[in-house]
XYZ file of C-alpha atoms in Angstrom:
589
model
C 41.471 14.012 47.019
C 42.481 16.766 49.427
C 42.223 19.313 46.621
C 38.761 18.037 45.615
C 37.664 18.090 49.280
C 38.685 21.709 49.592
C 36.773 22.670 46.441
C 33.455 21.250 47.629
C 33.872 22.292 51.236
C 31.093 24.620 52.350
C 31.539 27.344 54.931
C 27.788 28.107 55.103
C 25.071 25.971 56.606
C 22.118 24.716 54.616
C 19.845 27.063 56.545
C 21.988 30.070 55.668
C 22.118 29.077 51.993
C 18.319 28.637 51.953
C 17.921 32.102 53.478
C 20.207 33.741 50.924
C 18.538 32.024 47.959
C 15.096 32.959 49.296
C 16.151 36.597 49.531
C 17.500 36.592 45.972
C 14.349 34.986 44.590
C 12.102 37.424 46.453
C 13.803 40.363 44.760
C 13.589 38.772 41.281
C 10.555 39.737 39.176
C 10.404 36.342 37.533
C 8.650 33.235 38.738
C 10.030 29.742 38.250
C 8.289 26.463 37.382
C 10.213 23.234 37.968
C 8.660 20.242 36.155
C 9.611 16.740 37.205
C 7.984 14.126 34.964
C 7.766 10.328 35.187
C 8.575 10.154 38.887
C 6.795 6.801 39.043
C 9.200 5.332 36.492
C 12.180 5.783 38.824
C 13.325 3.093 41.196
C 11.604 3.288 44.603
C 14.709 4.778 46.262
C 15.131 7.369 43.521
C 11.448 8.334 43.639
C 11.598 8.818 47.425
C 14.712 10.935 47.006
C 12.864 13.229 44.615
C 9.977 13.618 47.058
C 12.411 14.421 49.909
C 14.241 17.022 47.808
C 11.009 18.745 46.849
C 9.913 18.719 50.480
C 13.197 20.228 51.641
C 13.263 23.132 49.164
C 9.544 23.473 48.550
C 9.280 26.720 50.580
C 11.484 28.791 48.274
C 9.581 31.913 47.147
C 8.333 32.267 43.564
C 9.191 28.629 42.819
C 6.474 26.118 41.944
C 7.070 22.396 41.528
C 4.957 20.361 39.140
C 5.274 16.628 39.730
C 3.837 14.167 37.189
C 3.397 10.607 38.329
C 1.007 7.692 38.545
C -0.715 8.158 41.919
C -1.203 4.433 42.605
C 2.421 3.601 41.849
C 3.755 6.501 43.942
C 1.540 5.676 46.925
C 2.679 2.046 46.801
C 6.323 3.160 46.852
C 5.661 5.279 49.941
C 3.619 2.635 51.739
C 6.308 -0.019 51.137
C 8.893 2.199 52.837
C 6.683 4.034 55.363
C 3.723 1.751 56.174
C 2.414 4.103 58.829
C 2.449 7.132 56.524
C 0.817 5.622 53.395
C -0.897 8.390 51.366
C -0.391 11.062 54.099
C 3.272 11.348 53.220
C 2.429 12.722 49.755
C -0.288 15.015 51.147
C 2.351 16.788 53.228
C 4.362 17.509 50.078
C 1.764 18.025 47.346
C -0.436 21.060 48.092
C -2.780 20.639 45.163
C -3.336 17.564 43.055
C -5.528 16.727 40.114
C -5.909 13.808 37.732
C -5.031 14.201 34.079
C -7.892 12.736 32.039
C -7.085 9.839 29.727
C -6.738 10.906 26.095
C -9.702 9.957 23.958
C -9.210 6.940 21.692
C -9.995 9.102 18.678
C -7.190 11.521 19.582
C -4.723 8.669 19.904
C -5.826 7.211 16.575
C -5.550 10.577 14.825
C -2.032 11.120 16.146
C -0.982 7.686 14.970
C -2.577 8.074 11.535
C -0.849 11.424 11.080
C 2.465 9.734 11.791
C 1.679 6.890 9.364
C 0.875 9.354 6.583
C 4.289 10.935 7.014
C 6.011 7.540 7.264
C 4.432 6.265 4.059
C 5.287 9.156 1.785
C 8.014 6.950 0.350
C 8.504 5.107 -1.882
C 6.570 7.485 -4.142
C 7.415 5.612 -7.348
C 6.272 2.211 -6.138
C 3.647 0.659 -8.422
C 2.591 -1.563 -5.552
C 2.253 1.371 -3.150
C 0.219 3.359 -5.694
C -2.111 0.385 -6.093
C -2.364 0.062 -2.306
C -3.413 3.707 -1.967
C -6.002 3.396 -4.714
C -7.659 0.488 -2.906
C -9.017 3.055 -0.404
C -7.116 1.374 2.428
C -9.904 -1.128 3.084
C -7.446 -3.685 4.346
C -5.581 -1.046 6.346
C -8.674 0.143 8.194
C -9.733 -3.434 8.965
C -6.331 -4.276 10.429
C -6.036 -0.934 12.179
C -9.420 -1.285 13.859
C -9.001 -4.887 14.982
C -5.270 -5.154 15.697
C -3.558 -1.767 16.115
C -6.111 0.568 17.687
C -6.838 -1.644 20.755
C -3.122 -1.478 21.629
C -2.943 2.351 21.495
C -3.988 3.145 25.051
C -1.650 5.974 26.044
C 0.489 8.625 24.341
C 3.488 6.670 25.539
C 2.316 3.692 23.463
C 2.305 5.838 20.346
C 5.743 7.269 21.099
C 7.224 3.795 21.586
C 5.643 2.372 18.438
C 6.468 5.327 16.196
C 10.080 5.412 17.410
C 10.471 1.758 16.444
C 8.737 2.176 13.074
C 11.122 4.971 12.093
C 13.884 2.374 12.231
C 12.215 -0.835 11.021
C 9.899 0.430 8.262
C 12.634 1.734 5.892
C 14.214 -1.751 5.944
C 11.121 -3.364 4.404
C 9.307 -0.495 2.658
C 7.739 -1.784 -0.549
C 8.463 -5.406 0.348
C 5.602 -6.038 2.806
C 1.968 -5.163 3.237
C 2.088 -1.854 5.176
C -0.922 -2.584 7.382
C 0.296 -6.059 8.321
C 3.729 -4.712 9.176
C 2.358 -1.935 11.385
C 0.167 -4.454 13.176
C 2.967 -6.927 13.853
C 5.338 -4.202 15.035
C 2.608 -2.982 17.382
C 2.175 -6.502 18.764
C 5.946 -6.876 19.094
C 6.010 -3.940 21.529
C 2.677 -4.348 23.272
C 2.277 -8.145 23.247
C 5.836 -9.524 23.174
C 4.846 -13.011 24.359
C 2.275 -13.383 21.591
C 4.711 -12.007 19.009
C 7.333 -14.556 20.046
C 4.786 -17.332 19.533
C 3.645 -16.065 16.129
C 7.080 -16.090 14.536
C 7.518 -19.776 15.379
C 4.306 -21.001 13.706
C 4.748 -20.113 10.045
C 3.064 -23.234 8.603
C -0.037 -22.862 10.769
C -0.430 -19.106 10.259
C -0.039 -19.370 6.483
C -2.387 -22.343 6.162
C 0.230 -24.758 4.849
C -0.129 -27.227 7.687
C -3.165 -26.910 9.971
C -2.779 -30.270 11.687
C -3.656 -33.928 11.004
C -6.504 -34.387 8.524
C -8.410 -36.622 10.933
C -8.290 -34.116 13.794
C -11.687 -33.098 15.174
C -12.429 -29.438 14.343
C -13.301 -28.597 17.965
C -10.080 -30.180 19.179
C -8.140 -28.230 16.583
C -9.821 -24.963 17.587
C -8.962 -25.606 21.249
C -5.403 -26.506 20.375
C -4.962 -23.272 18.429
C -6.461 -21.243 21.276
C -4.048 -22.829 23.712
C -1.158 -22.118 21.361
C -1.828 -18.490 20.502
C -4.180 -16.815 23.003
C -3.900 -18.771 26.233
C -2.655 -15.716 28.192
C -5.780 -13.688 27.367
C -9.004 -13.983 29.320
C -12.700 -13.967 28.263
C -13.503 -10.886 26.147
C -9.839 -10.042 25.558
C -9.278 -13.543 24.219
C -12.093 -13.193 21.696
C -10.807 -9.789 20.613
C -7.309 -11.139 20.101
C -8.623 -14.137 18.145
C -10.469 -11.716 15.878
C -7.308 -9.633 15.501
C -5.211 -12.669 14.563
C -7.836 -13.821 12.042
C -7.593 -10.391 10.431
C -3.813 -10.697 10.134
C -3.759 -14.408 9.316
C -6.972 -15.429 7.472
C -6.079 -19.160 7.607
C -6.968 -19.009 11.307
C -10.571 -18.397 10.264
C -10.621 -21.928 8.947
C -9.879 -23.099 12.479
C -11.895 -20.668 14.581
C -14.755 -19.827 12.206
C -15.043 -23.089 10.290
C -18.821 -23.280 10.627
C -19.193 -19.809 9.166
C -16.823 -20.331 6.278
C -18.108 -23.771 5.455
C -14.656 -24.871 4.337
C -11.649 -26.595 5.793
C -8.981 -25.351 3.390
C -7.568 -22.211 1.815
C -8.308 -21.564 -1.855
C -5.452 -21.241 -4.321
C -6.869 -17.901 -5.474
C -6.639 -16.534 -1.918
C -3.069 -17.766 -1.557
C -2.098 -16.128 -4.848
C -3.668 -12.827 -3.799
C -1.922 -12.874 -0.401
C 1.350 -13.525 -2.159
C 0.731 -10.704 -4.631
C 0.002 -8.327 -1.759
C 3.034 -9.641 0.159
C 0.849 -10.261 3.185
C 2.162 -11.722 6.439
C -0.067 -14.758 5.832
C 1.829 -15.539 2.613
C 4.277 -18.398 3.099
C 6.902 -16.751 0.893
C 6.784 -13.396 2.688
C 6.137 -14.431 6.287
C 9.812 -14.340 7.316
C 10.317 -10.788 6.031
C 8.050 -9.476 8.785
C 10.134 -11.079 11.522
C 13.634 -10.833 10.048
C 13.292 -7.360 8.469
C 14.936 -8.690 5.309
C 13.782 -10.633 2.259
C 13.674 -14.393 2.485
C 15.339 -16.422 -0.245
C 11.922 -17.471 -1.548
C 11.088 -13.972 -2.731
C 12.639 -11.133 -4.667
C 12.644 -7.378 -4.239
C 9.661 -5.517 -5.654
C 12.155 -2.994 -7.008
C 13.445 -5.627 -9.434
C 9.931 -6.686 -10.428
C 8.851 -3.088 -11.002
C 11.959 -2.380 -13.049
C 11.063 -5.198 -15.463
C 7.465 -3.991 -15.660
C 8.665 -0.443 -16.314
C 11.038 -1.664 -19.061
C 8.730 -4.349 -20.449
C 8.900 -2.808 -23.922
C 12.711 -3.253 -23.902
C 13.338 -6.874 -24.910
C 17.067 -6.731 -24.138
C 16.416 -5.441 -20.613
C 13.903 -8.207 -19.925
C 16.196 -10.923 -21.270
C 19.183 -9.715 -19.267
C 17.132 -9.562 -16.053
C 15.814 -13.115 -16.526
C 19.189 -14.594 -17.453
C 20.850 -12.873 -14.498
C 18.216 -14.350 -12.174
C 18.893 -17.824 -13.620
C 22.605 -17.381 -12.893
C 22.040 -16.397 -9.263
C 22.007 -19.399 -6.967
C 19.874 -19.395 -3.819
C 21.709 -19.536 -0.515
C 20.519 -23.071 0.267
C 21.348 -24.222 -3.283
C 17.714 -25.135 -3.982
C 17.763 -23.727 -7.487
C 18.119 -20.215 -8.868
C 16.133 -17.011 -8.574
C 14.682 -17.489 -12.067
C 11.673 -19.379 -10.675
C 11.137 -16.740 -7.966
C 11.227 -13.925 -10.525
C 8.803 -15.754 -12.841
C 6.403 -16.354 -9.954
C 6.498 -12.678 -8.988
C 6.022 -11.543 -12.584
C 3.010 -13.831 -12.890
C 1.403 -12.089 -9.911
C 2.090 -8.571 -11.176
C 2.120 -9.085 -14.946
C -1.214 -7.313 -15.431
C 0.645 -4.098 -14.674
C 2.425 -4.509 -18.032
C 0.626 -2.454 -20.706
C -0.793 -4.657 -23.461
C 1.046 -2.552 -26.018
C 4.294 -3.905 -24.511
C 3.156 -7.535 -24.563
C 4.759 -8.414 -27.908
C 8.235 -7.184 -26.925
C 7.998 -8.641 -23.415
C 6.899 -12.093 -24.625
C 9.496 -12.147 -27.403
C 12.174 -11.674 -24.760
C 10.611 -14.291 -22.495
C 10.326 -16.885 -25.263
C 13.852 -16.181 -26.549
C 15.496 -16.957 -23.208
C 13.270 -19.926 -22.368
C 16.004 -22.543 -22.677
C 18.493 -20.426 -20.729
C 16.185 -19.991 -17.750
C 14.424 -23.379 -17.763
C 16.748 -24.675 -15.060
C 16.288 -28.260 -13.943
C 17.290 -27.254 -10.405
C 14.296 -24.884 -10.282
C 11.732 -27.652 -10.759
C 11.574 -28.602 -7.101
C 11.993 -25.517 -4.988
C 10.169 -23.180 -2.735
C 8.754 -23.717 0.699
C 6.192 -26.233 -0.578
C 7.889 -29.113 -2.369
C 5.777 -29.062 -5.520
C 7.399 -29.981 -8.807
C 6.836 -27.264 -11.384
C 9.179 -26.276 -14.204
C 10.021 -22.773 -15.367
C 8.361 -23.733 -18.662
C 5.083 -24.124 -16.811
C 5.694 -20.855 -14.954
C 6.135 -19.046 -18.258
C 2.885 -20.532 -19.526
C 0.946 -19.409 -16.422
C 2.504 -15.955 -16.725
C 1.407 -15.834 -20.354
C -2.173 -16.678 -19.391
C -2.236 -14.009 -16.671
C -0.939 -11.404 -19.071
C -3.340 -12.015 -21.972
C -6.457 -14.050 -21.202
C -8.605 -11.405 -19.510
C -7.197 -8.429 -21.393
C -7.389 -9.402 -25.080
C -9.629 -11.093 -27.592
C -8.614 -14.503 -28.955
C -7.481 -13.003 -32.270
C -5.486 -10.264 -30.541
C -3.549 -12.598 -28.295
C -3.047 -15.169 -31.046
C -1.456 -12.464 -33.190
C 0.761 -11.299 -30.298
C 1.948 -14.856 -29.533
C 2.475 -15.791 -33.192
C 4.791 -12.819 -33.574
C 6.612 -13.338 -30.273
C 7.256 -17.051 -30.859
C 9.209 -16.645 -34.079
C 12.624 -16.976 -32.412
C 11.531 -19.340 -29.647
C 13.205 -22.675 -28.977
C 11.737 -26.016 -30.038
C 11.072 -26.924 -26.395
C 8.859 -23.894 -25.786
C 7.064 -24.130 -29.163
C 6.140 -27.765 -28.514
C 4.981 -27.107 -24.952
C 2.765 -24.206 -26.023
C 1.431 -26.116 -29.036
C 0.551 -29.237 -27.049
C -1.094 -27.178 -24.316
C -3.308 -25.369 -26.819
C -3.979 -28.504 -28.896
C -5.460 -30.217 -25.848
C -7.835 -27.307 -25.336
C -9.295 -27.755 -28.831
C -9.008 -31.549 -28.921
C -9.213 -32.781 -25.320
C -8.971 -36.352 -24.105
C -11.972 -38.598 -24.558
C -14.801 -37.683 -22.224
C -13.691 -34.057 -21.848
C -15.179 -31.011 -23.568
C -13.220 -28.501 -25.650
C -12.323 -25.262 -23.890
C -14.167 -22.041 -24.638
C -12.150 -19.582 -26.690
C -11.885 -17.348 -23.593
C -9.496 -19.986 -22.212
C -7.480 -20.424 -25.416
C -4.322 -18.447 -26.100
C -4.186 -18.949 -29.866
C -6.737 -19.590 -32.603
C -7.283 -23.119 -33.893
C -5.762 -22.252 -37.258
C -2.622 -20.768 -35.650
C -2.402 -23.807 -33.413
C -2.428 -26.125 -36.451
C 0.333 -24.054 -38.053
C 2.422 -24.478 -34.908
C 1.782 -28.227 -35.033
C 3.238 -28.399 -38.535
C 6.247 -26.287 -37.579
C 6.929 -28.362 -34.458
C 6.599 -31.675 -36.310
C 9.105 -30.581 -38.952
C 11.532 -29.389 -36.279
C 11.374 -32.726 -34.444
C 11.904 -34.669 -37.661
C 14.902 -32.509 -38.545
C 16.343 -33.003 -35.049
C 15.986 -36.796 -35.396
C 17.559 -36.906 -38.847
C 20.405 -34.542 -37.877
C 20.943 -36.365 -34.576
C 20.419 -33.141 -32.637
C 17.588 -34.363 -30.420
C 19.925 -35.364 -27.594
C 20.930 -31.734 -27.165
C 17.464 -31.159 -25.654
C 16.803 -31.963 -22.012
C 13.770 -34.213 -22.611
C 14.227 -35.905 -26.017
C 11.730 -38.686 -25.263
C 9.086 -36.104 -24.389
C 9.507 -34.525 -27.812
C 9.211 -37.919 -29.480
C 6.140 -38.694 -27.397
C 4.481 -35.578 -28.831
C 5.510 -36.284 -32.412
C 2.471 -38.403 -33.318
C 0.041 -35.756 -32.145
C 1.887 -32.860 -33.807
C 2.356 -34.656 -37.121
C -1.182 -35.976 -37.198
C 0.156 -39.447 -38.049
C 1.919 -42.361 -36.366
C 5.628 -41.592 -35.998
C 6.265 -44.169 -33.265
C 8.188 -46.552 -35.518
C 10.700 -43.862 -36.512
C 10.988 -42.746 -32.916
C 11.512 -46.297 -31.564
C 14.135 -47.075 -34.199
C 16.079 -43.923 -33.292
C 15.885 -44.667 -29.563
C 17.010 -48.311 -29.846
C 19.876 -47.233 -32.088
C 21.128 -44.919 -29.318
C 21.561 -47.716 -26.766
C 25.188 -47.970 -27.906
C 25.763 -44.379 -26.741
C 26.388 -44.197 -22.991
C 25.567 -40.483 -22.856
C 22.265 -41.101 -24.643
C 21.360 -43.942 -22.266
C 22.131 -41.758 -19.258
C 19.866 -39.027 -20.672
C 17.072 -41.574 -21.315
C 17.393 -43.040 -17.796
C 17.216 -39.605 -16.254
C 14.074 -38.720 -18.187
C 12.400 -42.076 -17.529
C 12.971 -41.816 -13.743
C 10.269 -39.704 -12.197
C 11.060 -37.994 -8.902
C 8.429 -37.209 -6.310
C 8.067 -36.371 -2.654
C 6.347 -38.585 -0.125
C 5.019 -36.886 2.984
C 5.056 -38.587 6.355
C 1.629 -38.603 8.018
C 1.416 -35.998 10.772
C 4.750 -34.490 9.758
C 5.706 -31.590 7.523
C 8.889 -33.321 6.437
C 8.885 -35.294 3.204
C 11.284 -37.649 1.490
C 12.189 -38.228 -2.137
C 10.611 -41.129 -3.962
C 11.251 -42.433 -7.484
C 9.215 -44.294 -10.069
C 9.617 -45.385 -13.684
C 7.604 -43.950 -16.564
C 6.772 -47.426 -17.819
C 4.427 -46.375 -20.637
C 7.150 -44.239 -22.199
C 9.753 -46.943 -21.648
C 7.632 -49.548 -23.431
C 6.791 -47.165 -26.270
C 10.374 -46.455 -27.287
C 12.434 -49.444 -26.086
C 12.568 -53.147 -25.621
C 12.238 -53.077 -21.840
C 14.537 -56.014 -21.069
C 17.263 -54.835 -23.453
C 17.087 -51.358 -21.995
C 17.391 -52.636 -18.430
C 20.314 -54.911 -19.352
C 22.032 -51.934 -20.971
C 21.555 -49.838 -17.823
C 22.824 -52.628 -15.554
C 25.933 -53.035 -17.719
C 26.617 -49.321 -17.570
C 26.094 -49.338 -13.807
C 28.766 -52.035 -13.365
C 31.213 -49.935 -15.366
C 30.382 -46.675 -13.603
C 32.415 -45.363 -10.703
C 30.526 -45.541 -7.389
C 29.869 -42.066 -6.039
C 29.758 -40.459 -9.477
C 26.675 -38.622 -10.727
C 26.157 -41.207 -13.502
C 26.280 -44.033 -10.983
C 23.621 -42.329 -8.815
C 21.320 -41.779 -11.828
C 21.599 -45.372 -13.022
C 21.259 -46.802 -9.511
C 18.028 -44.860 -8.878
C 16.566 -46.281 -12.074
C 17.423 -49.887 -11.199
C 16.115 -49.521 -7.633
C 12.848 -47.974 -8.825
C 12.490 -50.620 -11.551
C 13.090 -53.556 -9.192
C 11.164 -52.149 -6.217
C 8.344 -50.044 -7.637
C 6.372 -49.897 -4.366
C 9.203 -49.120 -1.975
C 10.949 -46.294 -3.800
């Protein structure tokens, strides 16, 4: 300490040092400008220290001090410490002052747009991004004008937002709607309280749960205002409501119900939001707040890779099988259903010339990817099988892009190596379009996937395959044997119920067969609790099918006997017990 004290010890007085420095500066040909920015952002004590230092050395020759600060903030700092001085304190220090004009809104917007153009150069190969650019940015300009631009008030705002986007955007590039992401990141910085509220109301903002059905629309509108925009006043509140409606269209149903004339969101709109990966899409909402994909979606890179390689049947099959072997984190099925849903949304990007190879691959792996665990998954508990997903994908790919003869030829070729399950499902679906239930009209050919003659050929093929499976005792290898038998009459064009019933009754001596029948005859559903998003499982018996193929009492006695022999806690015991409970208590299950 003594050594340090000696080093900093000064022999000269401050006055003498000031005189020497002044003499040196006077002889120098240069002039010096000292810029001190953001004085108002210092603590009050630090800001006062800066003012005192400038005052003490301000008379040095050829030195000019430029202080940048918010006048109101600086004057408040002075008045809090020197009440008698107030603004006069600064007048003694600052010889000339002038106000910097606020930047024009157009300048701020142009600076931000220039940054966005640089930020969005990648990913260049993204099919989705190319499509977004070709849409002339209509959605972007709407969101920018209503949500982003009002928050860009100073250059500092732009610097803060762009610094954050340089970090967060690469994490989600290609996985979110660019305009929605920019808007939410802007709100995160400029309106943190609102942002914190938004991320906790996924169901409301995506239109999945808007409130009790019997709620008065004015009460609902007030409740939503109190939830989302209570901290804003008068005109600012209306502007923010408009901004939120732009980001989350379901809010229009609440706040603009009279204009829309509807109280719900159309399925078409929901599909389009999901395709665009908008923030108002239930599946993609979390990505905007977690900066990573939720388990209910899949990377666009994987989807684009399949589209790009759609002519390569092996590539498509491997991708689908791999997805079916990848379990979701919460064990609610595999990623096969997620991939099929995404492909359905983007399948029109597949060139028609690749349709035959792509569908051949899809049909070939049907049984491998038709996972039972995928039937009830997703954020909305709706039961839908991967078989149905494949059918919807098929419609999206072909209906609006081919003639009936063209698509019938494509499907007839692609289905050659398909499994019995898929052939029957497709055949029945198309049969009902040509020969609908009583009271319904046949579908127009624009809604049919195959010609009537090709459909009849498939009926014959399917009927023969079912008959062979019955005779060879292979039917139990399929997941829904009774469903195949139920279709047999229609496919064969004659009554096959006697053969089917005989085969079914004969299998009551086979415990594995009975377990399979019980499982298929027990229908699982979900029962929602009024006023609550939670739902519980419920079970019922497919009584028409049970009566068609079995003696009901004998079948029940067989199940009860098996239940007594089964080990409690085993999977078989649970399956049999559900059946008996649903059979005995049809209204309480």
